[in-house]
PDB file of C-alpha atoms in Angstrom:
ATOM      1  CA  MET A   1       8.307  12.144   7.219  1.00 94.00           C
ATOM      2  CA  ASP A   2       7.449  10.978   3.708  1.00 95.00           C
ATOM      3  CA  LEU A   3       3.933  11.676   2.465  1.00 98.00           C
ATOM      4  CA  ARG A   4       2.508   9.319  -0.122  1.00 98.00           C
ATOM      5  CA  ILE A   5      -0.814   9.502  -1.930  1.00 98.00           C
ATOM      6  CA  PHE A   6      -2.958   6.380  -1.594  1.00 98.00           C
ATOM      7  CA  THR A   7      -6.069   5.838  -3.726  1.00 98.00           C
ATOM      8  CA  GLU A   8      -9.026   3.420  -3.710  1.00 98.00           C
ATOM      9  CA  PRO A   9      -9.952   3.151  -7.416  1.00 98.00           C
ATOM     10  CA  GLN A  10     -12.548   0.405  -6.888  1.00 98.00           C
ATOM     11  CA  GLN A  11     -14.781   3.151  -5.499  1.00 98.00           C
ATOM     12  CA  GLY A  12     -14.984   4.644  -8.993  1.00 97.00           C
ATOM     13  CA  ALA A  13     -12.103   5.870 -11.167  1.00 98.00           C
ATOM     14  CA  THR A  14     -10.953   5.532 -14.751  1.00 98.00           C
ATOM     15  CA  TYR A  15      -7.320   5.014 -15.664  1.00 98.00           C
ATOM     16  CA  ASP A  16      -7.264   8.599 -16.977  1.00 98.00           C
ATOM     17  CA  LYS A  17      -8.436   9.862 -13.594  1.00 98.00           C
ATOM     18  CA  LEU A  18      -5.717   7.875 -11.829  1.00 98.00           C
ATOM     19  CA  LEU A  19      -3.153   9.227 -14.284  1.00 98.00           C
ATOM     20  CA  THR A  20      -4.240  12.783 -13.497  1.00 98.00           C
ATOM     21  CA  VAL A  21      -3.882  12.167  -9.765  1.00 98.00           C
ATOM     22  CA  ALA A  22      -0.520  10.434 -10.206  1.00 98.00           C
ATOM     23  CA  LYS A  23       0.841  13.347 -12.245  1.00 98.00           C
ATOM     24  CA  ALA A  24      -0.408  15.784  -9.606  1.00 98.00           C
ATOM     25  CA  THR A  25       1.277  13.613  -6.971  1.00 98.00           C
ATOM     26  CA  GLU A  26       4.547  13.975  -8.850  1.00 98.00           C
ATOM     27  CA  ASP A  27       4.193  17.663  -9.664  1.00 98.00           C
ATOM     28  CA  LEU A  28       3.291  18.586  -6.072  1.00 98.00           C
ATOM     29  CA  GLY A  29       6.339  16.912  -4.582  1.00 98.00           C
ATOM     30  CA  PHE A  30       4.796  13.891  -2.881  1.00 98.00           C
ATOM     31  CA  ASP A  31       6.966  10.816  -2.515  1.00 97.00           C
ATOM     32  CA  ALA A  32       4.780   8.157  -4.133  1.00 98.00           C
ATOM     33  CA  PHE A  33       1.473   7.121  -5.664  1.00 99.00           C
ATOM     34  CA  PHE A  34      -0.043   3.917  -4.309  1.00 99.00           C
ATOM     35  CA  ARG A  35      -3.344   2.233  -4.977  1.00 98.00           C
ATOM     36  CA  SER A  36      -5.467  -0.523  -3.491  1.00 98.00           C
ATOM     37  CA  ASP A  37      -5.929  -3.878  -5.195  1.00 98.00           C
ATOM     38  CA  HIS A  38      -9.689  -4.502  -5.295  1.00 98.00           C
ATOM     39  CA  TYR A  39     -12.201  -5.437  -7.957  1.00 98.00           C
ATOM     40  CA  LEU A  40     -15.435  -4.550  -6.160  1.00 98.00           C
ATOM     41  CA  ARG A  41     -16.695  -1.289  -4.680  1.00 97.00           C
ATOM     42  CA  MET A  42     -17.360  -0.972  -0.978  1.00 96.00           C
ATOM     43  CA  GLY A  43     -20.196   0.934   0.675  1.00 94.00           C
ATOM     44  CA  SER A  44     -22.897   2.939  -1.039  1.00 92.00           C
ATOM     45  CA  VAL A  45     -20.909   4.304  -4.020  1.00 94.00           C
ATOM     46  CA  ASP A  46     -21.753   3.067  -7.515  1.00 95.00           C
ATOM     47  CA  GLY A  47     -18.131   2.288  -8.409  1.00 96.00           C
ATOM     48  CA  LEU A  48     -18.612   3.463 -11.997  1.00 97.00           C
ATOM     49  CA  PRO A  49     -17.214   2.906 -14.530  1.00 97.00           C
ATOM     50  CA  GLY A  50     -15.912  -0.278 -12.860  1.00 97.00           C
ATOM     51  CA  PRO A  51     -12.623  -1.552 -11.488  1.00 97.00           C
ATOM     52  CA  THR A  52      -9.147  -1.139 -12.900  1.00 97.00           C
ATOM     53  CA  ASP A  53      -6.453  -3.744 -12.344  1.00 98.00           C
ATOM     54  CA  ALA A  54      -3.735  -2.587  -9.961  1.00 98.00           C
ATOM     55  CA  TRP A  55      -0.692  -3.824 -11.847  1.00 98.00           C
ATOM     56  CA  ILE A  56      -1.988  -2.868 -15.282  1.00 98.00           C
ATOM     57  CA  THR A  57      -2.605   0.616 -13.886  1.00 98.00           C
ATOM     58  CA  LEU A  58       0.884   0.813 -12.391  1.00 98.00           C
ATOM     59  CA  ALA A  59       2.421  -0.360 -15.662  1.00 98.00           C
ATOM     60  CA  GLY A  60       0.772   2.551 -17.440  1.00 98.00           C
ATOM     61  CA  LEU A  61       1.796   5.022 -14.755  1.00 98.00           C
ATOM     62  CA  ALA A  62       5.355   3.696 -14.872  1.00 98.00           C
ATOM     63  CA  ARG A  63       5.650   5.044 -18.412  1.00 98.00           C
ATOM     64  CA  GLU A  64       3.819   8.311 -17.698  1.00 98.00           C
ATOM     65  CA  THR A  65       5.736   9.436 -14.581  1.00 98.00           C
ATOM     66  CA  LYS A  66       9.415   9.995 -13.905  1.00 98.00           C
ATOM     67  CA  ARG A  67      10.133  10.406 -10.185  1.00 98.00           C
ATOM     68  CA  ILE A  68       7.480   9.079  -7.817  1.00 98.00           C
ATOM     69  CA  ARG A  69       7.539   5.606  -6.330  1.00 98.00           C
ATOM     70  CA  LEU A  70       4.667   3.327  -7.375  1.00 99.00           C
ATOM     71  CA  GLY A  71       3.058   0.482  -5.471  1.00 98.00           C
ATOM     72  CA  THR A  72       0.144  -1.306  -3.853  1.00 98.00           C
ATOM     73  CA  LEU A  73      -1.456  -1.319  -0.424  1.00 98.00           C
ATOM     74  CA  MET A  74      -1.903  -4.248  -0.625  1.00 98.00           C
ATOM     75  CA  THR A  75      -1.803  -6.634  -3.574  1.00 98.00           C
ATOM     76  CA  ALA A  76      -4.206  -9.443  -2.713  1.00 98.00           C
ATOM     77  CA  GLY A  77      -2.405 -12.769  -2.562  1.00 97.00           C
ATOM     78  CA  THR A  78      -5.594 -14.519  -3.627  1.00 97.00           C
ATOM     79  CA  PHE A  79      -5.650 -12.743  -6.994  1.00 97.00           C
ATOM     80  CA  ARG A  80      -2.386 -13.970  -8.514  1.00 96.00           C
ATOM     81  CA  LEU A  81      -0.098 -16.970  -8.529  1.00 98.00           C
ATOM     82  CA  PRO A  82       3.219 -15.997  -6.919  1.00 98.00           C
ATOM     83  CA  GLY A  83       5.357 -16.900  -9.927  1.00 98.00           C
ATOM     84  CA  VAL A  84       3.177 -14.776 -12.200  1.00 98.00           C
ATOM     85  CA  LEU A  85       3.168 -11.929  -9.679  1.00 98.00           C
ATOM     86  CA  ALA A  86       6.973 -11.954  -9.559  1.00 98.00           C
ATOM     87  CA  ILE A  87       7.040 -11.544 -13.359  1.00 98.00           C
ATOM     88  CA  GLN A  88       4.436  -8.767 -13.323  1.00 98.00           C
ATOM     89  CA  VAL A  89       6.145  -6.719 -10.623  1.00 98.00           C
ATOM     90  CA  ALA A  90       9.598  -7.177 -12.157  1.00 98.00           C
ATOM     91  CA  GLN A  91       8.317  -5.997 -15.531  1.00 98.00           C
ATOM     92  CA  VAL A  92       6.611  -2.923 -14.095  1.00 98.00           C
ATOM     93  CA  ASP A  93       9.780  -2.162 -12.145  1.00 98.00           C
ATOM     94  CA  GLN A  94      11.738  -2.278 -15.400  1.00 98.00           C
ATOM     95  CA  MET A  95       9.140  -0.067 -17.085  1.00 98.00           C
ATOM     96  CA  SER A  96       9.472   2.502 -14.298  1.00 98.00           C
ATOM     97  CA  GLY A  97      13.251   2.511 -14.179  1.00 98.00           C
ATOM     98  CA  GLY A  98      13.274   0.956 -10.705  1.00 98.00           C
ATOM     99  CA  ARG A  99      10.521   2.810  -8.819  1.00 98.00           C
ATOM    100  CA  VAL A 100       8.170  -0.006  -7.796  1.00 98.00           C
ATOM    101  CA  GLU A 101       7.327  -1.320  -4.326  1.00 98.00           C
ATOM    102  CA  LEU A 102       5.244  -4.403  -3.581  1.00 98.00           C
ATOM    103  CA  GLY A 103       2.751  -4.410  -0.755  1.00 98.00           C
ATOM    104  CA  LEU A 104       1.473  -7.962  -0.431  1.00 98.00           C
ATOM    105  CA  GLY A 105      -1.382  -9.145   1.766  1.00 98.00           C
ATOM    106  CA  ALA A 106      -3.449 -12.277   2.223  1.00 97.00           C
ATOM    107  CA  GLY A 107      -6.683 -10.954   0.665  1.00 96.00           C
ATOM    108  CA  TRP A 108      -9.866 -10.575   2.668  1.00 96.00           C
ATOM    109  CA  PHE A 109     -12.891  -9.296   0.708  1.00 97.00           C
ATOM    110  CA  GLU A 110     -14.862 -12.462  -0.027  1.00 98.00           C
ATOM    111  CA  GLU A 111     -17.636 -10.725  -1.984  1.00 98.00           C
ATOM    112  CA  GLU A 112     -15.288  -9.538  -4.729  1.00 98.00           C
ATOM    113  CA  HIS A 113     -13.960 -13.056  -5.139  1.00 98.00           C
ATOM    114  CA  LYS A 114     -17.506 -14.332  -5.614  1.00 98.00           C
ATOM    115  CA  ALA A 115     -18.313 -11.481  -8.016  1.00 98.00           C
ATOM    116  CA  TYR A 116     -15.413 -12.276 -10.358  1.00 98.00           C
ATOM    117  CA  GLY A 117     -15.039 -16.031  -9.913  1.00 98.00           C
ATOM    118  CA  ILE A 118     -11.810 -15.877  -7.928  1.00 98.00           C
ATOM    119  CA  PRO A 119     -11.226 -18.765  -5.503  1.00 97.00           C
ATOM    120  CA  PHE A 120     -11.332 -17.654  -1.870  1.00 97.00           C
ATOM    121  CA  PRO A 121      -9.326 -20.205   0.116  1.00 96.00           C
ATOM    122  CA  LYS A 122     -10.040 -20.798   3.779  1.00 94.00           C
ATOM    123  CA  GLU A 123      -6.357 -20.770   4.738  1.00 94.00           C
ATOM    124  CA  LYS A 124      -4.939 -17.516   3.390  1.00 96.00           C
ATOM    125  CA  PHE A 125      -2.116 -16.620   5.755  1.00 96.00           C
ATOM    126  CA  ALA A 126      -0.112 -19.787   5.107  1.00 96.00           C
ATOM    127  CA  ARG A 127      -0.494 -19.121   1.387  1.00 97.00           C
ATOM    128  CA  LEU A 128       0.762 -15.570   1.877  1.00 98.00           C
ATOM    129  CA  GLU A 129       3.861 -16.848   3.636  1.00 98.00           C
ATOM    130  CA  GLU A 130       4.636 -19.172   0.745  1.00 98.00           C
ATOM    131  CA  GLN A 131       3.940 -16.410  -1.777  1.00 98.00           C
ATOM    132  CA  LEU A 132       6.443 -14.114  -0.070  1.00 98.00           C
ATOM    133  CA  ALA A 133       9.060 -16.859  -0.039  1.00 98.00           C
ATOM    134  CA  ILE A 134       8.521 -17.535  -3.740  1.00 98.00           C
ATOM    135  CA  VAL A 135       8.391 -13.949  -5.011  1.00 98.00           C
ATOM    136  CA  THR A 136      11.462 -12.849  -3.072  1.00 98.00           C
ATOM    137  CA  GLY A 137      13.240 -16.125  -3.843  1.00 98.00           C
ATOM    138  CA  LEU A 138      12.689 -15.774  -7.579  1.00 98.00           C
ATOM    139  CA  TRP A 139      14.053 -12.239  -7.579  1.00 98.00           C
ATOM    140  CA  ALA A 140      17.074 -13.190  -5.463  1.00 98.00           C
ATOM    141  CA  THR A 141      18.103 -16.143  -7.644  1.00 98.00           C
ATOM    142  CA  GLU A 142      21.237 -15.419  -9.648  1.00 98.00           C
ATOM    143  CA  VAL A 143      20.871 -15.168 -13.410  1.00 98.00           C
ATOM    144  CA  GLY A 144      21.781 -18.522 -14.916  1.00 98.00           C
ATOM    145  CA  LYS A 145      20.610 -20.472 -11.881  1.00 98.00           C
ATOM    146  CA  THR A 146      17.161 -21.899 -11.186  1.00 98.00           C
ATOM    147  CA  PHE A 147      14.714 -21.670  -8.304  1.00 98.00           C
ATOM    148  CA  SER A 148      12.668 -24.547  -6.913  1.00 98.00           C
ATOM    149  CA  TYR A 149      10.165 -24.539  -4.090  1.00 98.00           C
ATOM    150  CA  GLU A 150       8.165 -27.311  -2.467  1.00 98.00           C
ATOM    151  CA  GLY A 151       5.383 -25.923  -0.322  1.00 98.00           C
ATOM    152  CA  THR A 152       1.982 -26.996   0.856  1.00 98.00           C
ATOM    153  CA  HIS A 153       0.171 -24.661  -1.513  1.00 97.00           C
ATOM    154  CA  TYR A 154       2.701 -23.943  -4.274  1.00 98.00           C
ATOM    155  CA  GLN A 155       5.429 -25.936  -5.993  1.00 98.00           C
ATOM    156  CA  LEU A 156       7.971 -24.578  -8.477  1.00 98.00           C
ATOM    157  CA  THR A 157      10.451 -26.800 -10.319  1.00 98.00           C
ATOM    158  CA  GLU A 158      13.657 -25.368 -11.770  1.00 98.00           C
ATOM    159  CA  SER A 159      12.194 -21.984 -12.602  1.00 98.00           C
ATOM    160  CA  PRO A 160      14.582 -19.784 -14.587  1.00 98.00           C
ATOM    161  CA  ALA A 161      13.565 -17.034 -12.134  1.00 98.00           C
ATOM    162  CA  LEU A 162      13.315 -14.417 -14.850  1.00 98.00           C
ATOM    163  CA  PRO A 163      12.841 -11.557 -15.484  1.00 98.00           C
ATOM    164  CA  LYS A 164      14.701  -9.594 -12.827  1.00 98.00           C
ATOM    165  CA  PRO A 165      13.479  -6.221 -11.548  1.00 98.00           C
ATOM    166  CA  ALA A 166      15.463  -3.101 -12.360  1.00 98.00           C
ATOM    167  CA  GLN A 167      16.144  -2.625  -8.650  1.00 98.00           C
ATOM    168  CA  ALA A 168      18.574  -4.913  -6.892  1.00 96.00           C
ATOM    169  CA  LYS A 169      15.903  -5.260  -4.188  1.00 96.00           C
ATOM    170  CA  VAL A 170      12.246  -4.356  -4.726  1.00 98.00           C
ATOM    171  CA  PRO A 171      10.976  -3.066  -1.372  1.00 98.00           C
ATOM    172  CA  VAL A 172       8.369  -5.389   0.131  1.00 98.00           C
ATOM    173  CA  LEU A 173       5.625  -4.010   2.382  1.00 98.00           C
ATOM    174  CA  ILE A 174       3.697  -6.103   4.871  1.00 98.00           C
ATOM    175  CA  GLY A 175       1.027  -4.680   7.148  1.00 98.00           C
ATOM    176  CA  GLY A 176      -1.814  -5.437   9.483  1.00 97.00           C
ATOM    177  CA  HIS A 177      -3.062  -5.578  13.034  1.00 97.00           C
ATOM    178  CA  GLY A 178      -2.252  -9.212  13.834  1.00 96.00           C
ATOM    179  CA  ALA A 179      -0.378  -9.582  17.108  1.00 96.00           C
ATOM    180  CA  SER A 180       1.900 -12.532  16.345  1.00 96.00           C
ATOM    181  CA  ARG A 181       1.938 -13.978  12.833  1.00 97.00           C
ATOM    182  CA  THR A 182       1.983 -10.596  11.068  1.00 98.00           C
ATOM    183  CA  PRO A 183       5.037  -9.244  12.971  1.00 98.00           C
ATOM    184  CA  ARG A 184       6.833 -12.546  12.421  1.00 98.00           C
ATOM    185  CA  LEU A 185       6.175 -12.424   8.678  1.00 98.00           C
ATOM    186  CA  ALA A 186       7.245  -8.780   8.487  1.00 98.00           C
ATOM    187  CA  ALA A 187      10.434  -9.566  10.381  1.00 98.00           C
ATOM    188  CA  ARG A 188      11.325 -12.229   7.851  1.00 98.00           C
ATOM    189  CA  TYR A 189      10.351 -10.633   4.550  1.00 98.00           C
ATOM    190  CA  ALA A 190       9.480  -6.939   4.840  1.00 98.00           C
ATOM    191  CA  ASP A 191      11.458  -3.807   4.129  1.00 98.00           C
ATOM    192  CA  GLU A 192       8.539  -1.772   5.477  1.00 98.00           C
ATOM    193  CA  PHE A 193       5.786  -2.446   7.969  1.00 98.00           C
ATOM    194  CA  ASN A 194       2.517  -0.581   7.425  1.00 98.00           C
ATOM    195  CA  MET A 195      -0.162  -0.071  10.057  1.00 98.00           C
ATOM    196  CA  PRO A 196      -3.465   0.489   8.228  1.00 98.00           C
ATOM    197  CA  PHE A 197      -6.000   2.829   9.802  1.00 98.00           C
ATOM    198  CA  GLY A 198      -4.791   2.343  13.359  1.00 97.00           C
ATOM    199  CA  SER A 199      -4.766   4.664  16.342  1.00 98.00           C
ATOM    200  CA  LEU A 200      -1.611   6.131  17.816  1.00 98.00           C
ATOM    201  CA  GLU A 201      -1.783   3.644  20.674  1.00 98.00           C
ATOM    202  CA  ASP A 202      -2.361   0.617  18.454  1.00 98.00           C
ATOM    203  CA  SER A 203       0.353   1.735  16.025  1.00 98.00           C
ATOM    204  CA  GLU A 204       2.922   2.166  18.779  1.00 98.00           C
ATOM    205  CA  ARG A 205       2.093  -1.269  20.169  1.00 98.00           C
ATOM    206  CA  GLN A 206       2.282  -2.950  16.769  1.00 98.00           C
ATOM    207  CA  PHE A 207       5.524  -1.210  15.801  1.00 98.00           C
ATOM    208  CA  GLY A 208       6.997  -2.541  19.040  1.00 98.00           C
ATOM    209  CA  ARG A 209       5.911  -6.068  18.200  1.00 98.00           C
ATOM    210  CA  VAL A 210       7.488  -5.856  14.759  1.00 98.00           C
ATOM    211  CA  ARG A 211      10.767  -4.504  16.173  1.00 98.00           C
ATOM    212  CA  GLU A 212      10.852  -7.310  18.717  1.00 98.00           C
ATOM    213  CA  ALA A 213      10.113  -9.918  16.034  1.00 98.00           C
ATOM    214  CA  ALA A 214      12.839  -8.472  13.802  1.00 98.00           C
ATOM    215  CA  GLU A 215      15.415  -8.720  16.574  1.00 98.00           C
ATOM    216  CA  GLU A 216      14.354 -12.296  17.326  1.00 98.00           C
ATOM    217  CA  ALA A 217      14.876 -13.052  13.623  1.00 97.00           C
ATOM    218  CA  GLY A 218      18.408 -11.662  13.721  1.00 97.00           C
ATOM    219  CA  ARG A 219      17.653  -8.252  12.228  1.00 97.00           C
ATOM    220  CA  LYS A 220      17.802  -4.833  13.788  1.00 97.00           C
ATOM    221  CA  GLY A 221      14.420  -3.310  14.532  1.00 97.00           C
ATOM    222  CA  GLU A 222      15.412  -0.165  12.673  1.00 97.00           C
ATOM    223  CA  ASP A 223      16.127  -2.171   9.510  1.00 97.00           C
ATOM    224  CA  LEU A 224      12.446  -1.735   8.634  1.00 98.00           C
ATOM    225  CA  VAL A 225      10.604   1.435   7.698  1.00 98.00           C
ATOM    226  CA  TYR A 226       7.478   1.960   9.844  1.00 98.00           C
ATOM    227  CA  SER A 227       4.463   3.615   8.246  1.00 98.00           C
ATOM    228  CA  ASN A 228       0.770   4.355   8.658  1.00 98.00           C
ATOM    229  CA  ALA A 229      -2.124   4.560   6.213  1.00 98.00           C
ATOM    230  CA  LEU A 230      -4.730   7.140   7.232  1.00 98.00           C
ATOM    231  CA  VAL A 231      -7.668   8.833   5.557  1.00 98.00           C
ATOM    232  CA  VAL A 232      -6.952  12.512   4.907  1.00 98.00           C
ATOM    233  CA  CYS A 233      -9.328  15.486   4.895  1.00 98.00           C
ATOM    234  CA  VAL A 234      -7.699  18.910   5.108  1.00 98.00           C
ATOM    235  CA  GLY A 235      -9.304  22.326   4.694  1.00 98.00           C
ATOM    236  CA  LYS A 236      -8.031  25.851   5.020  1.00 98.00           C
ATOM    237  CA  ASP A 237     -10.783  26.452   7.603  1.00 98.00           C
ATOM    238  CA  ASP A 238     -13.526  24.513   9.394  1.00 98.00           C
ATOM    239  CA  ALA A 239     -16.055  25.133   6.631  1.00 98.00           C
ATOM    240  CA  GLU A 240     -13.773  23.658   3.994  1.00 98.00           C
ATOM    241  CA  VAL A 241     -13.006  20.649   6.193  1.00 98.00           C
ATOM    242  CA  ALA A 242     -16.745  20.047   6.600  1.00 98.00           C
ATOM    243  CA  ARG A 243     -17.329  20.366   2.857  1.00 98.00           C
ATOM    244  CA  ARG A 244     -14.621  17.840   2.052  1.00 98.00           C
ATOM    245  CA  ALA A 245     -15.851  15.450   4.726  1.00 98.00           C
ATOM    246  CA  GLY A 246     -19.357  15.653   3.299  1.00 98.00           C
ATOM    247  CA  ALA A 247     -18.077  14.945  -0.202  1.00 97.00           C
ATOM    248  CA  ILE A 248     -16.755  11.563   0.940  1.00 97.00           C
ATOM    249  CA  GLY A 249     -19.722  10.776   3.175  1.00 96.00           C
ATOM    250  CA  ARG A 250     -17.867  11.061   6.480  1.00 97.00           C
ATOM    251  CA  GLU A 251     -18.294  13.072   9.680  1.00 98.00           C
ATOM    252  CA  VAL A 252     -15.637  15.603  10.675  1.00 98.00           C
ATOM    253  CA  ASP A 253     -15.332  14.395  14.275  1.00 98.00           C
ATOM    254  CA  GLU A 254     -14.931  10.792  13.157  1.00 98.00           C
ATOM    255  CA  LEU A 255     -12.276  11.766  10.629  1.00 98.00           C
ATOM    256  CA  LYS A 256     -10.365  13.740  13.241  1.00 98.00           C
ATOM    257  CA  THR A 257     -10.445  10.739  15.557  1.00 97.00           C
ATOM    258  CA  ASN A 258      -9.548   8.062  13.025  1.00 97.00           C
ATOM    259  CA  GLY A 259      -7.577   9.932  10.392  1.00 98.00           C
ATOM    260  CA  LEU A 260      -5.755  13.119   9.513  1.00 98.00           C
ATOM    261  CA  ALA A 261      -8.431  15.796   9.372  1.00 98.00           C
ATOM    262  CA  GLY A 262      -8.744  19.479  10.119  1.00 98.00           C
ATOM    263  CA  THR A 263      -6.854  22.604   9.219  1.00 98.00           C
ATOM    264  CA  PRO A 264      -3.219  22.295   8.086  1.00 98.00           C
ATOM    265  CA  ALA A 265      -2.041  23.209  11.579  1.00 98.00           C
ATOM    266  CA  GLU A 266      -4.200  20.486  13.149  1.00 98.00           C
ATOM    267  CA  VAL A 267      -2.985  17.892  10.684  1.00 98.00           C
ATOM    268  CA  VAL A 268       0.676  18.819  11.099  1.00 98.00           C
ATOM    269  CA  GLU A 269       0.257  18.501  14.862  1.00 98.00           C
ATOM    270  CA  LYS A 270      -1.233  15.016  14.561  1.00 98.00           C
ATOM    271  CA  ILE A 271       1.451  13.931  12.103  1.00 98.00           C
ATOM    272  CA  GLY A 272       3.966  14.972  14.738  1.00 98.00           C
ATOM    273  CA  ARG A 273       2.327  12.577  17.179  1.00 98.00           C
ATOM    274  CA  PHE A 274       2.658   9.708  14.733  1.00 98.00           C
ATOM    275  CA  GLN A 275       6.270  10.649  14.134  1.00 98.00           C
ATOM    276  CA  ALA A 276       6.890  10.587  17.887  1.00 98.00           C
ATOM    277  CA  ILE A 277       5.873   6.912  18.104  1.00 98.00           C
ATOM    278  CA  GLY A 278       8.205   5.950  15.259  1.00 98.00           C
ATOM    279  CA  SER A 279       6.160   6.382  12.092  1.00 98.00           C
ATOM    280  CA  GLN A 280       8.422   7.467   9.239  1.00 98.00           C
ATOM    281  CA  ARG A 281       5.993   7.495   6.325  1.00 98.00           C
ATOM    282  CA  LEU A 282       2.313   8.264   5.851  1.00 98.00           C
ATOM    283  CA  TYR A 283       0.016   6.982   3.123  1.00 98.00           C
ATOM    284  CA  LEU A 284      -2.706   9.594   2.751  1.00 98.00           C
ATOM    285  CA  GLN A 285      -5.912   7.862   1.690  1.00 98.00           C
ATOM    286  CA  VAL A 286      -7.497  10.323  -0.754  1.00 98.00           C
ATOM    287  CA  LEU A 287     -11.120   9.397  -1.430  1.00 98.00           C
ATOM    288  CA  ASP A 288     -12.242  12.298  -3.655  1.00 98.00           C
ATOM    289  CA  LEU A 289     -10.038  11.984  -6.725  1.00 98.00           C
ATOM    290  CA  ASP A 290     -11.700  14.941  -8.443  1.00 98.00           C
ATOM    291  CA  ASP A 291     -10.530  17.379  -5.753  1.00 98.00           C
ATOM    292  CA  LEU A 292      -7.010  18.223  -6.883  1.00 98.00           C
ATOM    293  CA  ASP A 293      -7.175  21.433  -4.839  1.00 98.00           C
ATOM    294  CA  HIS A 294      -7.056  19.155  -1.799  1.00 98.00           C
ATOM    295  CA  LEU A 295      -3.681  17.768  -2.884  1.00 98.00           C
ATOM    296  CA  GLU A 296      -2.401  21.269  -3.588  1.00 98.00           C
ATOM    297  CA  LEU A 297      -3.380  22.413  -0.089  1.00 98.00           C
ATOM    298  CA  ILE A 298      -1.705  19.417   1.553  1.00 98.00           C
ATOM    299  CA  SER A 299       1.441  20.017  -0.475  1.00 98.00           C
ATOM    300  CA  ALA A 300       1.586  23.758   0.204  1.00 98.00           C
ATOM    301  CA  GLN A 301       0.558  23.875   3.858  1.00 98.00           C
ATOM    302  CA  VAL A 302       1.199  20.418   5.339  1.00 98.00           C
ATOM    303  CA  GLN A 303       4.059  18.823   3.451  1.00 97.00           C
ATOM    304  CA  SER A 304       5.977  22.096   3.368  1.00 95.00           C
ATOM    305  CA  GLN A 305       6.027  22.183   7.176  1.00 95.00           C
ATOM    306  CA  LEU A 306       7.462  18.658   7.391  1.00 91.00           C
ATOM    307  CA  SER A 307      10.470  19.299   5.162  1.00 71.00           C
TER     308      SER A 307
END
């Protein structure tokens, strides 16, 4: 079971803070550092000092880290043209020496689009499908050949399809709760399917749908990695769990129900239940980026038991 650190910088974080967390992620033996792709805070936090751009952040971290994987859960398809996104991700992959992964989603938070003047199209899923076809098609085009695409939403004419990523294949992540279109899209384009903030029962059901869709598309169900994203709140005892829950404005019982919360033993036990339904990787949503002791505890007393 891989453990990855997943951050929500729109809630309030400087690049320097993200760099500190990413270096701790690497030093403590976690598999990867991922971040959300949002430009507007959510909830009652002030979001200061303001948002950081996901791919600019990852470009910086690519030069400041050496081992961990780097990526997004999820890049919003509404934020970037697919041809430009293919260039951005390929460049960051080169900068990292081949450690980048692209989570790509349709985009959903209308308020942030209004706040920063970003168009918010009514039909987003069809655009996402075309974006996936274009990004992966550009990367797969042989050097010296061109890529063209004629879609409803995007058209490319004889693109040189450059630059290429450092990796022969940048892993693509697709996720969500949708019962039909999401599994179909994952079956066609994804290397990993991520279930965000879902219960054991919902995750097992959705993993089954994706496996079935993959087999219908001519792939093996096990060709994909299956993962979950869950909020994490671990304490050495009940008092510490309660303190950490309070720091992020959440209730302990709710966190235990909907996330990975409790003592290390409790969290390891719940991770085992996710593993039993086929989850191979967990993205630990860390909401208090100042609490590096939290990461140290998870590394020493949770991750160590999963090795």
